[in-house]
């Protein structure tokens, strides 16, 4: 399993655009083009804004190439310093998945 440390990219993950950029440059290729399981390590940052999480997971779902089920099966989260974000991530995934249901351009 490959681990991607958010702190290697940003110590202050705050904007939705930052989340989209992180998803696009560090996660999408690994999740879409390969069959690897990927771990995101959220520890080592100075907080994580909800807008960053919306950008990150919204991008993965909005791409239409990954379903919520695929993301859950292939992505693990390490957030020992921020355990509360797990529920936030789940809510974001459900919201975006429902919004994009049956709109996959990658089918």
mmCIF file of C-alpha atoms in Angstrom:
data_model
loop_
_atom_site.group_PDB
_atom_site.id
_atom_site.type_symbol
_atom_site.label_atom_id
_atom_site.label_comp_id
_atom_site.label_asym_id
_atom_site.label_seq_id
_atom_site.Cartn_x
_atom_site.Cartn_y
_atom_site.Cartn_z
ATOM 1 C CA UNK A 1 0.000 0.000 0.000
ATOM 2 C CA UNK A 2 1.321 3.403 -0.979
ATOM 3 C CA UNK A 3 1.027 6.276 1.515
ATOM 4 C CA UNK A 4 0.607 9.887 0.476
ATOM 5 C CA UNK A 5 1.386 12.334 3.274
ATOM 6 C CA UNK A 6 -0.596 15.532 3.029
ATOM 7 C CA UNK A 7 2.057 17.304 5.112
ATOM 8 C CA UNK A 8 4.594 16.714 2.314
ATOM 9 C CA UNK A 9 2.421 18.872 0.058
ATOM 10 C CA UNK A 10 0.916 21.396 2.437
ATOM 11 C CA UNK A 11 1.136 22.198 6.133
ATOM 12 C CA UNK A 12 -1.951 24.457 5.859
ATOM 13 C CA UNK A 13 -4.567 22.628 3.728
ATOM 14 C CA UNK A 14 -7.425 25.087 3.616
ATOM 15 C CA UNK A 15 -8.938 26.022 0.262
ATOM 16 C CA UNK A 16 -11.183 23.935 -1.932
ATOM 17 C CA UNK A 17 -8.758 24.555 -4.787
ATOM 18 C CA UNK A 18 -5.913 23.137 -2.653
ATOM 19 C CA UNK A 19 -7.934 19.958 -2.151
ATOM 20 C CA UNK A 20 -8.660 19.636 -5.856
ATOM 21 C CA UNK A 21 -4.989 20.155 -6.693
ATOM 22 C CA UNK A 22 -3.921 17.523 -4.136
ATOM 23 C CA UNK A 23 -6.464 15.047 -5.532
ATOM 24 C CA UNK A 24 -5.465 15.742 -9.121
ATOM 25 C CA UNK A 25 -1.702 15.610 -8.623
ATOM 26 C CA UNK A 26 -1.235 13.082 -5.822
ATOM 27 C CA UNK A 27 -4.230 10.716 -5.765
ATOM 28 C CA UNK A 28 -6.192 10.500 -8.989
ATOM 29 C CA UNK A 29 -3.590 8.707 -11.099
ATOM 30 C CA UNK A 30 -2.965 6.099 -8.410
ATOM 31 C CA UNK A 31 -6.665 5.448 -7.873
ATOM 32 C CA UNK A 32 -7.868 5.562 -11.475
ATOM 33 C CA UNK A 33 -4.983 4.168 -13.484
ATOM 34 C CA UNK A 34 -3.862 1.415 -11.100
ATOM 35 C CA UNK A 35 -5.426 -1.115 -8.769
ATOM 36 C CA UNK A 36 -3.369 -0.064 -5.746
ATOM 37 C CA UNK A 37 -4.821 0.702 -2.360
ATOM 38 C CA UNK A 38 -3.790 4.150 -1.239
ATOM 39 C CA UNK A 39 -3.462 5.628 2.244
ATOM 40 C CA UNK A 40 -3.795 9.363 2.832
ATOM 41 C CA UNK A 41 -1.958 10.504 5.946
ATOM 42 C CA UNK A 42 -3.595 13.702 7.197
ATOM 43 C CA UNK A 43 -1.348 13.998 10.269
ATOM 44 C CA UNK A 44 1.453 16.542 10.515
ATOM 45 C CA UNK A 45 -0.536 19.531 9.274
ATOM 46 C CA UNK A 46 -1.792 22.601 11.112
ATOM 47 C CA UNK A 47 -5.460 21.744 10.804
ATOM 48 C CA UNK A 48 -7.585 20.667 7.864
ATOM 49 C CA UNK A 49 -10.348 22.894 6.552
ATOM 50 C CA UNK A 50 -13.654 21.364 5.511
ATOM 51 C CA UNK A 51 -13.346 23.201 2.183
ATOM 52 C CA UNK A 52 -10.074 21.359 1.519
ATOM 53 C CA UNK A 53 -11.823 18.018 2.099
ATOM 54 C CA UNK A 54 -14.693 19.080 -0.185
ATOM 55 C CA UNK A 55 -12.220 19.923 -2.914
ATOM 56 C CA UNK A 56 -10.254 16.706 -2.505
ATOM 57 C CA UNK A 57 -13.104 14.207 -2.333
ATOM 58 C CA UNK A 58 -15.417 16.265 -4.518
ATOM 59 C CA UNK A 59 -12.823 16.125 -7.288
ATOM 60 C CA UNK A 60 -12.526 12.339 -7.002
ATOM 61 C CA UNK A 61 -16.297 11.869 -7.222
ATOM 62 C CA UNK A 62 -16.908 14.658 -9.763
ATOM 63 C CA UNK A 63 -14.357 13.080 -12.098
ATOM 64 C CA UNK A 64 -17.054 10.464 -12.683
ATOM 65 C CA UNK A 65 -14.394 7.802 -12.985
ATOM 66 C CA UNK A 66 -14.515 6.582 -9.390
ATOM 67 C CA UNK A 67 -17.613 5.673 -7.434
ATOM 68 C CA UNK A 68 -17.964 6.155 -3.714
ATOM 69 C CA UNK A 69 -17.688 2.364 -3.316
ATOM 70 C CA UNK A 70 -14.416 2.290 -5.275
ATOM 71 C CA UNK A 71 -13.025 5.116 -3.174
ATOM 72 C CA UNK A 72 -14.017 3.371 0.057
ATOM 73 C CA UNK A 73 -12.485 0.093 -1.121
ATOM 74 C CA UNK A 74 -9.210 1.575 -2.321
ATOM 75 C CA UNK A 75 -8.551 4.479 0.001
ATOM 76 C CA UNK A 76 -7.599 4.404 3.663
ATOM 77 C CA UNK A 77 -7.338 7.414 5.917
ATOM 78 C CA UNK A 78 -4.799 8.046 8.660
ATOM 79 C CA UNK A 79 -5.995 10.933 10.810
ATOM 80 C CA UNK A 80 -4.826 10.248 14.355
ATOM 81 C CA UNK A 81 -4.463 13.984 15.013
ATOM 82 C CA UNK A 82 -7.831 14.815 13.400
ATOM 83 C CA UNK A 83 -10.171 11.831 13.942
ATOM 84 C CA UNK A 84 -13.251 14.044 13.496
ATOM 85 C CA UNK A 85 -12.564 14.450 9.769
ATOM 86 C CA UNK A 86 -13.558 10.825 9.083
ATOM 87 C CA UNK A 87 -17.250 11.646 9.538
ATOM 88 C CA UNK A 88 -16.850 14.797 7.448
ATOM 89 C CA UNK A 89 -15.227 12.815 4.644
ATOM 90 C CA UNK A 90 -18.053 10.276 4.698
ATOM 91 C CA UNK A 91 -20.686 13.038 4.462
ATOM 92 C CA UNK A 92 -18.858 14.691 1.566
ATOM 93 C CA UNK A 93 -18.580 11.414 -0.336
ATOM 94 C CA UNK A 94 -22.262 10.604 0.143
ATOM 95 C CA UNK A 95 -23.332 14.112 -0.929
ATOM 96 C CA UNK A 96 -21.187 14.145 -4.066
ATOM 97 C CA UNK A 97 -22.006 10.550 -4.981
ATOM 98 C CA UNK A 98 -25.753 11.181 -4.791
ATOM 99 C CA UNK A 99 -25.375 14.321 -6.877
ATOM 100 C CA UNK A 100 -23.401 12.501 -9.574
ATOM 101 C CA UNK A 101 -25.385 9.263 -9.635
ATOM 102 C CA UNK A 102 -25.502 7.889 -13.190
ATOM 103 C CA UNK A 103 -23.473 10.761 -14.676
ATOM 104 C CA UNK A 104 -20.215 8.869 -15.203
ATOM 105 C CA UNK A 105 -18.275 9.887 -18.325
ATOM 106 C CA UNK A 106 -15.846 7.006 -17.786
ATOM 107 C CA UNK A 107 -18.363 4.144 -18.062
#
